[in-house]
Amino acid sequence: MSADAGHFIRSWVITCALIAAIIAAAAAAVDPYLLFNMPRVKGFNDKKPSVETQERLMKAYEVIRAAPNGLILGTSRVALGLDTAHASWPARARPVYNLGVAGADPLTSYRYLQHVLAHRDLTVVVLGLDFEYFLVGKKRDLSAPLAFESYLTVDRDGRPDPNRRWYHLRDLAEATLSLEALGDSIATVAASARGETLDMSPSGNLSEAGFRRETEELGSAPLFAQRNLYNMRTYRGRTFAQNSAGQADAPALADLRAIVELCRARGIQLELFAQPMHADLLETLDLLGAWPAYESWKRELVEIGRSDARGGGRTVRVWDFGGYDQFSTEGLPAGADRRVHLRWFWEPSHYSKALGNIVLTRIFGGPDTSYGVVLTAETIEPRLAAIRERRKAYRESHPDDVSRMRAIYDSASR
Amino acid sequence: MLFNSYQFIFLFLPIVVLGYFVLGRLGRTAAVVWLVLASLAFYAVSRVDSLAIILPSIVLDYAIGQALERLDESRSRMRATLLGIGIVANIAFLGYFKYWNFFLDTANLVFGTHIAFCSLILPLGISFITFQKIAYLMDVYSGQVKGVGFLNFLLFTLFFPRVVAGPIVHYQEVMPQFDRSTIRWVPTDIAVAICLFSMGLFKKVVIADRVGDFANPVFAAPLTGEPVTLLAGWIGALAYTFQIYFDFSGYSDMAIGIARIFGVVLPMNFNSPLKATSIVEFWSRWHITLTRFLTAYVYTPLVLNLTRRRMAQGKPVLRGRNTRMSAILALIGVPTLVTMAISGFWHGVGFQFIVWGLLHGVMLTINQGWRTLRPRFWRHQKSHDLIMTPVGFGLTFVGVIVTFVFFRASSVSAALSVLRGMAGLNGVTIPYAIGSRLGGLGAWLERVGVTYDWSSGSQLVAAGAWLAVLLVIVLAMPNSLELLAPYRPALDFQGPAEASDGRSLWDRLRFIDIVQSRLGPALVATLAVAGVLGLHHASGFLYWQF
């Protein structure tokens, strides 16, 4: 029995080593998290569905390899909607990398910008801004490092992170010898063989396949209903913070100012824009009583742009694409056909690439189509008044949509 | 330091094992000193201030034990007083560090006072260590343990494989195993240890931690005022049952496995409890060493005491099937409820744990009462077994799941909120993504009152798949001890009886010898590697909080 036990121990040790080695090698070859710069082989590992859970890790590594001159920052809305390959990008901005990541507040965008600038200079940054991320909800400690910051080269003061070498080893280990990496490697191969799937392009663009799949599973109208309910529950009770003097005082504003200052200091053209929202989301904000705050927020953006100009830089423009217009008031499909989806929006906050292209065209010198306004001290109030007017007109012409949103608000309040 | 951590598996354990066998060449004492130092280090790494609190209490218990040993049997009153002091001191120690703020909170609630809470450190494993020391004092008092050296006592109390969450052992069943003239590497012990540790690691890291993700949102819902609906409630309760099952079973396997490296066989602590066909049987399979402790030191003394009193008063006592209901209530109900209330409160601070214990007390009383009286009106044993075995299994299974809601919830009201959902009082909903695809069935469901919600359909399917697979594992698969039956994996463990020659496939699976089978090393290695691959998301054992 002792000899059997000895044989068991030897076999166990060898098998453990073999299994671990095979898994690590396979994960490195498939490279689901883009850490090993493995070539994307069509049908094997060309799709990267792990972007759904590991986007912050993947983009932190990939953006350095991509060596961009132009950068897109913001949330998943820009990751999905703005195309790095669109023709309107000026030559000096190319290549462009889409560093929008899901749930990125301005602090996250600032940290990723620092990360890129630690490696190279940039000429153009386009930053999509979401009003919701400037609302203050639950208190959270922002002084402690956030999990994703260990992927970045520099600390918040812009100094090289002394622990980065260890973190890099950790990243490599977790990308090869973890259950998640194993599962994600299998998912990567399966998705690559399947073809149409959530994916991240080598320049950081998110494919629309994820939303297309969701839409086909639920249908457009139910997907909107689900997200509207979620938004109402999530943003209920959140406020646009003010200090004792009544001035806006959200931490996210300070982070935005830091981005502006960093871009000015590095001579980077910065295009800020308030993102397009579907009318459902605008109605949500109003039902939650956040409309005045939404307008105050836009005024604050103007102030931030002006302070940059006063500082000697004229590198910042603030755009507003948020309002009731021909795109945001697109109606929901009435039929039960799940394959029918909206042209401009996947759900209330995520706009399509088609609309993203129009935004980019407008920002980089396209014709003035009355869509998108540069906010300045002169244009802000007329712009806000115009939106209010269009809102009134929308409500008169879309009574069913208004009552639909009211019903969702009532159910969220129960 | 968690068993399921890189530091423990790749640093602490290899150093301790290597040191033990190298120093073991110098003799037993050197090896024991090494294990004591390792145990102190293991405990101190978790919280060094815990060690500073727990060590004086260990010294006190040792001193009381020594005094009990030295006192002559004739001085029984003095010995009993000393034992009483020792037990009270231990309970007071546990009461102060674990429950003081709970008492203050309750006093504030009841009397409307505003007494400020104390800032107290909860020493790691205090509940287990306290029971361990009480068992020692009782054993010394009864004369079963003699001549204990301080070094051995330290090792007995702090032996790192079981210091934090058991098994709760008797001195004489473990410590004599260290009394060997030579310390040597025994391949069979190592093989058994590898199997147990690998299986335990897999259960904890790959199963318990992941199935817990299905339970967490359900038990968080009452805190935000979200109603729990029928399907979600049952999924949450079942997922938590499996989480704590695999968490504690995994821990017990790892603890027993680690001790086995040093040639020490610990008592069985977990033996497929969800296969039980009665709640009495459940408690003989779940946390076995706690049941043993409470039976020996709480339940049995209470029953004896109450029986004597009733006899003295001329009241009826237990007399088989002729027992009167009053005797059942007084001599089964009262001791069981008291014992289980203590068990509940011992597990965790909060009324929900007491409710959990009391509910189990009620179930145990009904079960024991039924066993006592049943022959009076159902004499035919075969027909009884035929019918009541599956019925008993179903009742036990559901009872355990439902009562675990109290164990998991953050308060009694939160538990009631989940139970309300499980009873269907918050309605029955299914994800729209699923319901809208059911066609005629969906229409019928709507007619009978089922509504749609916006929860994730794929998440529901994933939960269903997980729970179905785990159900098969806990109800149909042989457990870790059964797979290692030829190697005496745990004290008190009786392997399955040998079957006849005509073995079915199922019997062959039950009698598989995992060490000698050809696929054994590969199977165990797969479990070990999977466990290690999951370490970066490691979380603490549920029982470590007690």
PDB file of C-alpha atoms in Angstrom, chain A residues 166-329:
ATOM      1  CA  TRP A 166       4.766  43.169  -9.134  1.00  0.00           C
ATOM      2  CA  TYR A 167       1.360  44.077 -10.458  1.00  0.00           C
ATOM      3  CA  HIS A 168       2.527  43.175 -13.940  1.00  0.00           C
ATOM      4  CA  LEU A 169       3.602  39.740 -12.736  1.00  0.00           C
ATOM      5  CA  ARG A 170       0.262  39.385 -10.993  1.00  0.00           C
ATOM      6  CA  ASP A 171      -1.540  40.333 -14.215  1.00  0.00           C
ATOM      7  CA  LEU A 172       0.443  37.756 -16.169  1.00  0.00           C
ATOM      8  CA  ALA A 173      -0.276  35.062 -13.549  1.00  0.00           C
ATOM      9  CA  GLU A 174      -3.971  35.863 -13.454  1.00  0.00           C
ATOM     10  CA  ALA A 175      -4.150  35.923 -17.236  1.00  0.00           C
ATOM     11  CA  THR A 176      -2.745  32.416 -17.429  1.00  0.00           C
ATOM     12  CA  LEU A 177      -3.225  30.565 -14.150  1.00  0.00           C
ATOM     13  CA  SER A 178      -6.716  31.435 -13.013  1.00  0.00           C
ATOM     14  CA  LEU A 179     -10.126  29.870 -13.459  1.00  0.00           C
ATOM     15  CA  GLU A 180     -11.353  33.106 -15.019  1.00  0.00           C
ATOM     16  CA  ALA A 181      -8.554  33.059 -17.614  1.00  0.00           C
ATOM     17  CA  LEU A 182      -9.315  29.426 -18.367  1.00  0.00           C
ATOM     18  CA  GLY A 183     -13.025  30.123 -18.742  1.00  0.00           C
ATOM     19  CA  ASP A 184     -12.403  33.260 -20.778  1.00  0.00           C
ATOM     20  CA  SER A 185      -9.950  31.439 -23.054  1.00  0.00           C
ATOM     21  CA  ILE A 186     -12.594  28.831 -23.801  1.00  0.00           C
ATOM     22  CA  ALA A 187     -15.174  31.587 -24.335  1.00  0.00           C
ATOM     23  CA  THR A 188     -12.767  33.417 -26.658  1.00  0.00           C
ATOM     24  CA  VAL A 189     -12.222  30.373 -28.860  1.00  0.00           C
ATOM     25  CA  ALA A 190     -15.953  29.589 -28.883  1.00  0.00           C
ATOM     26  CA  ALA A 191     -16.857  33.191 -29.752  1.00  0.00           C
ATOM     27  CA  SER A 192     -14.191  33.358 -32.458  1.00  0.00           C
ATOM     28  CA  ALA A 193     -15.523  30.186 -34.037  1.00  0.00           C
ATOM     29  CA  ARG A 194     -19.068  31.555 -33.829  1.00  0.00           C
ATOM     30  CA  GLY A 195     -18.255  34.932 -35.370  1.00  0.00           C
ATOM     31  CA  GLU A 196     -20.874  37.484 -34.352  1.00  0.00           C
ATOM     32  CA  THR A 197     -20.163  38.384 -30.722  1.00  0.00           C
ATOM     33  CA  LEU A 198     -19.284  41.129 -28.323  1.00  0.00           C
ATOM     34  CA  ASP A 199     -15.767  42.090 -29.305  1.00  0.00           C
ATOM     35  CA  MET A 200     -13.098  44.734 -28.909  1.00  0.00           C
ATOM     36  CA  SER A 201     -11.169  45.841 -31.957  1.00  0.00           C
ATOM     37  CA  PRO A 202      -7.367  46.368 -31.797  1.00  0.00           C
ATOM     38  CA  SER A 203      -8.082  50.098 -31.526  1.00  0.00           C
ATOM     39  CA  GLY A 204     -10.406  49.682 -28.556  1.00  0.00           C
ATOM     40  CA  ASN A 205     -13.802  49.921 -30.271  1.00  0.00           C
ATOM     41  CA  LEU A 206     -16.568  47.819 -28.824  1.00  0.00           C
ATOM     42  CA  SER A 207     -18.626  45.885 -31.327  1.00  0.00           C
ATOM     43  CA  GLU A 208     -22.365  46.424 -31.323  1.00  0.00           C
ATOM     44  CA  ALA A 209     -22.963  42.675 -31.337  1.00  0.00           C
ATOM     45  CA  GLY A 210     -23.502  42.605 -27.592  1.00  0.00           C
ATOM     46  CA  PHE A 211     -26.422  45.012 -27.769  1.00  0.00           C
ATOM     47  CA  ARG A 212     -27.683  43.403 -30.945  1.00  0.00           C
ATOM     48  CA  ARG A 213     -27.844  40.084 -29.084  1.00  0.00           C
ATOM     49  CA  GLU A 214     -29.583  41.654 -26.092  1.00  0.00           C
ATOM     50  CA  THR A 215     -32.080  43.372 -28.341  1.00  0.00           C
ATOM     51  CA  GLU A 216     -32.827  40.133 -30.142  1.00  0.00           C
ATOM     52  CA  GLU A 217     -33.265  38.328 -26.835  1.00  0.00           C
ATOM     53  CA  LEU A 218     -35.640  40.857 -25.302  1.00  0.00           C
ATOM     54  CA  GLY A 219     -36.858  43.108 -28.082  1.00  0.00           C
ATOM     55  CA  SER A 220     -36.151  46.837 -28.294  1.00  0.00           C
ATOM     56  CA  ALA A 221     -39.103  48.135 -26.322  1.00  0.00           C
ATOM     57  CA  PRO A 222     -38.653  45.704 -23.397  1.00  0.00           C
ATOM     58  CA  LEU A 223     -34.920  46.485 -23.334  1.00  0.00           C
ATOM     59  CA  PHE A 224     -35.730  50.185 -23.071  1.00  0.00           C
ATOM     60  CA  ALA A 225     -38.288  49.463 -20.357  1.00  0.00           C
ATOM     61  CA  GLN A 226     -35.780  47.417 -18.394  1.00  0.00           C
ATOM     62  CA  ARG A 227     -33.100  50.094 -18.607  1.00  0.00           C
ATOM     63  CA  ASN A 228     -35.503  52.910 -17.827  1.00  0.00           C
ATOM     64  CA  LEU A 229     -36.542  51.149 -14.645  1.00  0.00           C
ATOM     65  CA  TYR A 230     -32.910  50.494 -13.772  1.00  0.00           C
ATOM     66  CA  ASN A 231     -31.951  54.125 -14.385  1.00  0.00           C
ATOM     67  CA  MET A 232     -34.776  55.427 -12.242  1.00  0.00           C
ATOM     68  CA  ARG A 233     -33.849  53.149  -9.363  1.00  0.00           C
ATOM     69  CA  THR A 234     -30.148  53.890  -9.711  1.00  0.00           C
ATOM     70  CA  TYR A 235     -30.269  57.667  -9.956  1.00  0.00           C
ATOM     71  CA  ARG A 236     -33.123  58.230  -7.546  1.00  0.00           C
ATOM     72  CA  GLY A 237     -31.878  60.236  -4.574  1.00  0.00           C
ATOM     73  CA  ARG A 238     -28.623  61.263  -6.212  1.00  0.00           C
ATOM     74  CA  THR A 239     -27.858  64.955  -6.264  1.00  0.00           C
ATOM     75  CA  PHE A 240     -25.612  67.363  -8.064  1.00  0.00           C
ATOM     76  CA  ALA A 241     -23.603  68.408  -5.030  1.00  0.00           C
ATOM     77  CA  GLN A 242     -23.246  72.047  -4.061  1.00  0.00           C
ATOM     78  CA  ASN A 243     -20.969  73.674  -1.536  1.00  0.00           C
ATOM     79  CA  SER A 244     -22.105  76.098   1.156  1.00  0.00           C
ATOM     80  CA  ALA A 245     -21.869  78.966  -1.323  1.00  0.00           C
ATOM     81  CA  GLY A 246     -24.296  77.200  -3.617  1.00  0.00           C
ATOM     82  CA  GLN A 247     -21.643  76.371  -6.210  1.00  0.00           C
ATOM     83  CA  ALA A 248     -21.429  72.978  -7.840  1.00  0.00           C
ATOM     84  CA  ASP A 249     -19.056  70.861  -5.845  1.00  0.00           C
ATOM     85  CA  ALA A 250     -19.129  67.344  -7.252  1.00  0.00           C
ATOM     86  CA  PRO A 251     -15.802  65.493  -6.951  1.00  0.00           C
ATOM     87  CA  ALA A 252     -16.190  64.547 -10.609  1.00  0.00           C
ATOM     88  CA  LEU A 253     -15.956  68.247 -11.562  1.00  0.00           C
ATOM     89  CA  ALA A 254     -12.554  68.481  -9.891  1.00  0.00           C
ATOM     90  CA  ASP A 255     -11.437  65.397 -11.811  1.00  0.00           C
ATOM     91  CA  LEU A 256     -12.680  66.959 -15.036  1.00  0.00           C
ATOM     92  CA  ARG A 257     -10.716  70.132 -14.287  1.00  0.00           C
ATOM     93  CA  ALA A 258      -7.640  67.960 -13.738  1.00  0.00           C
ATOM     94  CA  ILE A 259      -8.113  66.452 -17.196  1.00  0.00           C
ATOM     95  CA  VAL A 260      -8.434  69.920 -18.707  1.00  0.00           C
ATOM     96  CA  GLU A 261      -5.291  71.127 -16.950  1.00  0.00           C
ATOM     97  CA  LEU A 262      -3.327  68.063 -17.956  1.00  0.00           C
ATOM     98  CA  CYS A 263      -4.315  68.480 -21.592  1.00  0.00           C
ATOM     99  CA  ARG A 264      -3.447  72.167 -21.516  1.00  0.00           C
ATOM    100  CA  ALA A 265      -0.075  71.457 -19.907  1.00  0.00           C
ATOM    101  CA  ARG A 266       0.695  68.875 -22.607  1.00  0.00           C
ATOM    102  CA  GLY A 267      -0.635  71.006 -25.479  1.00  0.00           C
ATOM    103  CA  ILE A 268      -3.397  68.558 -26.358  1.00  0.00           C
ATOM    104  CA  GLN A 269      -6.540  69.579 -28.213  1.00  0.00           C
ATOM    105  CA  LEU A 270      -9.405  68.540 -25.926  1.00  0.00           C
ATOM    106  CA  GLU A 271     -12.944  68.095 -27.204  1.00  0.00           C
ATOM    107  CA  LEU A 272     -15.432  67.659 -24.368  1.00  0.00           C
ATOM    108  CA  PHE A 273     -18.956  66.710 -25.228  1.00  0.00           C
ATOM    109  CA  ALA A 274     -22.156  66.111 -23.310  1.00  0.00           C
ATOM    110  CA  GLN A 275     -23.251  62.802 -24.770  1.00  0.00           C
ATOM    111  CA  PRO A 276     -26.413  62.166 -26.729  1.00  0.00           C
ATOM    112  CA  MET A 277     -29.199  60.634 -24.662  1.00  0.00           C
ATOM    113  CA  HIS A 278     -32.452  59.133 -25.804  1.00  0.00           C
ATOM    114  CA  ALA A 279     -35.501  61.157 -24.847  1.00  0.00           C
ATOM    115  CA  ASP A 280     -36.403  58.383 -22.392  1.00  0.00           C
ATOM    116  CA  LEU A 281     -33.304  59.184 -20.344  1.00  0.00           C
ATOM    117  CA  LEU A 282     -33.978  62.913 -20.513  1.00  0.00           C
ATOM    118  CA  GLU A 283     -37.503  62.247 -19.293  1.00  0.00           C
ATOM    119  CA  THR A 284     -36.080  60.055 -16.532  1.00  0.00           C
ATOM    120  CA  LEU A 285     -33.899  62.919 -15.318  1.00  0.00           C
ATOM    121  CA  ASP A 286     -36.862  65.247 -15.313  1.00  0.00           C
ATOM    122  CA  LEU A 287     -39.124  62.792 -13.494  1.00  0.00           C
ATOM    123  CA  LEU A 288     -36.431  62.399 -10.850  1.00  0.00           C
ATOM    124  CA  GLY A 289     -36.298  66.174 -10.448  1.00  0.00           C
ATOM    125  CA  ALA A 290     -32.769  66.375 -11.837  1.00  0.00           C
ATOM    126  CA  TRP A 291     -33.482  68.615 -14.822  1.00  0.00           C
ATOM    127  CA  PRO A 292     -32.316  71.861 -13.143  1.00  0.00           C
ATOM    128  CA  ALA A 293     -29.167  70.034 -12.072  1.00  0.00           C
ATOM    129  CA  TYR A 294     -28.650  68.843 -15.651  1.00  0.00           C
ATOM    130  CA  GLU A 295     -28.739  72.441 -16.826  1.00  0.00           C
ATOM    131  CA  SER A 296     -26.435  73.565 -13.996  1.00  0.00           C
ATOM    132  CA  TRP A 297     -24.034  70.863 -14.992  1.00  0.00           C
ATOM    133  CA  LYS A 298     -23.842  72.183 -18.535  1.00  0.00           C
ATOM    134  CA  ARG A 299     -23.201  75.681 -17.195  1.00  0.00           C
ATOM    135  CA  GLU A 300     -20.366  74.224 -15.129  1.00  0.00           C
ATOM    136  CA  LEU A 301     -18.902  72.679 -18.258  1.00  0.00           C
ATOM    137  CA  VAL A 302     -18.884  76.104 -19.852  1.00  0.00           C
ATOM    138  CA  GLU A 303     -17.073  77.491 -16.812  1.00  0.00           C
ATOM    139  CA  ILE A 304     -14.460  74.778 -17.027  1.00  0.00           C
ATOM    140  CA  GLY A 305     -13.921  75.591 -20.688  1.00  0.00           C
ATOM    141  CA  ARG A 306     -13.656  79.302 -19.900  1.00  0.00           C
ATOM    142  CA  SER A 307     -11.171  78.781 -17.078  1.00  0.00           C
ATOM    143  CA  ASP A 308      -8.968  76.977 -19.537  1.00  0.00           C
ATOM    144  CA  ALA A 309      -9.124  79.931 -21.882  1.00  0.00           C
ATOM    145  CA  ARG A 310      -8.294  82.306 -19.022  1.00  0.00           C
ATOM    146  CA  GLY A 311      -5.275  80.152 -18.234  1.00  0.00           C
ATOM    147  CA  GLY A 312      -3.835  80.912 -21.613  1.00  0.00           C
ATOM    148  CA  GLY A 313      -4.901  77.752 -23.359  1.00  0.00           C
ATOM    149  CA  ARG A 314      -7.492  77.657 -26.093  1.00  0.00           C
ATOM    150  CA  THR A 315      -7.441  73.970 -26.475  1.00  0.00           C
ATOM    151  CA  VAL A 316     -10.809  73.035 -25.009  1.00  0.00           C
ATOM    152  CA  ARG A 317     -14.157  73.023 -26.701  1.00  0.00           C
ATOM    153  CA  VAL A 318     -17.333  71.973 -24.949  1.00  0.00           C
ATOM    154  CA  TRP A 319     -20.008  70.414 -27.122  1.00  0.00           C
ATOM    155  CA  ASP A 320     -23.569  69.640 -26.239  1.00  0.00           C
ATOM    156  CA  PHE A 321     -25.298  66.737 -27.974  1.00  0.00           C
ATOM    157  CA  GLY A 322     -27.784  66.130 -25.186  1.00  0.00           C
ATOM    158  CA  GLY A 323     -31.301  67.302 -25.934  1.00  0.00           C
ATOM    159  CA  TYR A 324     -34.548  66.597 -27.743  1.00  0.00           C
ATOM    160  CA  ASP A 325     -33.705  66.308 -31.430  1.00  0.00           C
ATOM    161  CA  GLN A 326     -34.330  64.198 -34.486  1.00  0.00           C
ATOM    162  CA  PHE A 327     -32.117  61.410 -33.127  1.00  0.00           C
ATOM    163  CA  SER A 328     -33.005  61.281 -29.441  1.00  0.00           C
ATOM    164  CA  THR A 329     -36.764  61.312 -30.089  1.00  0.00           C
TER     165      THR A 329
END
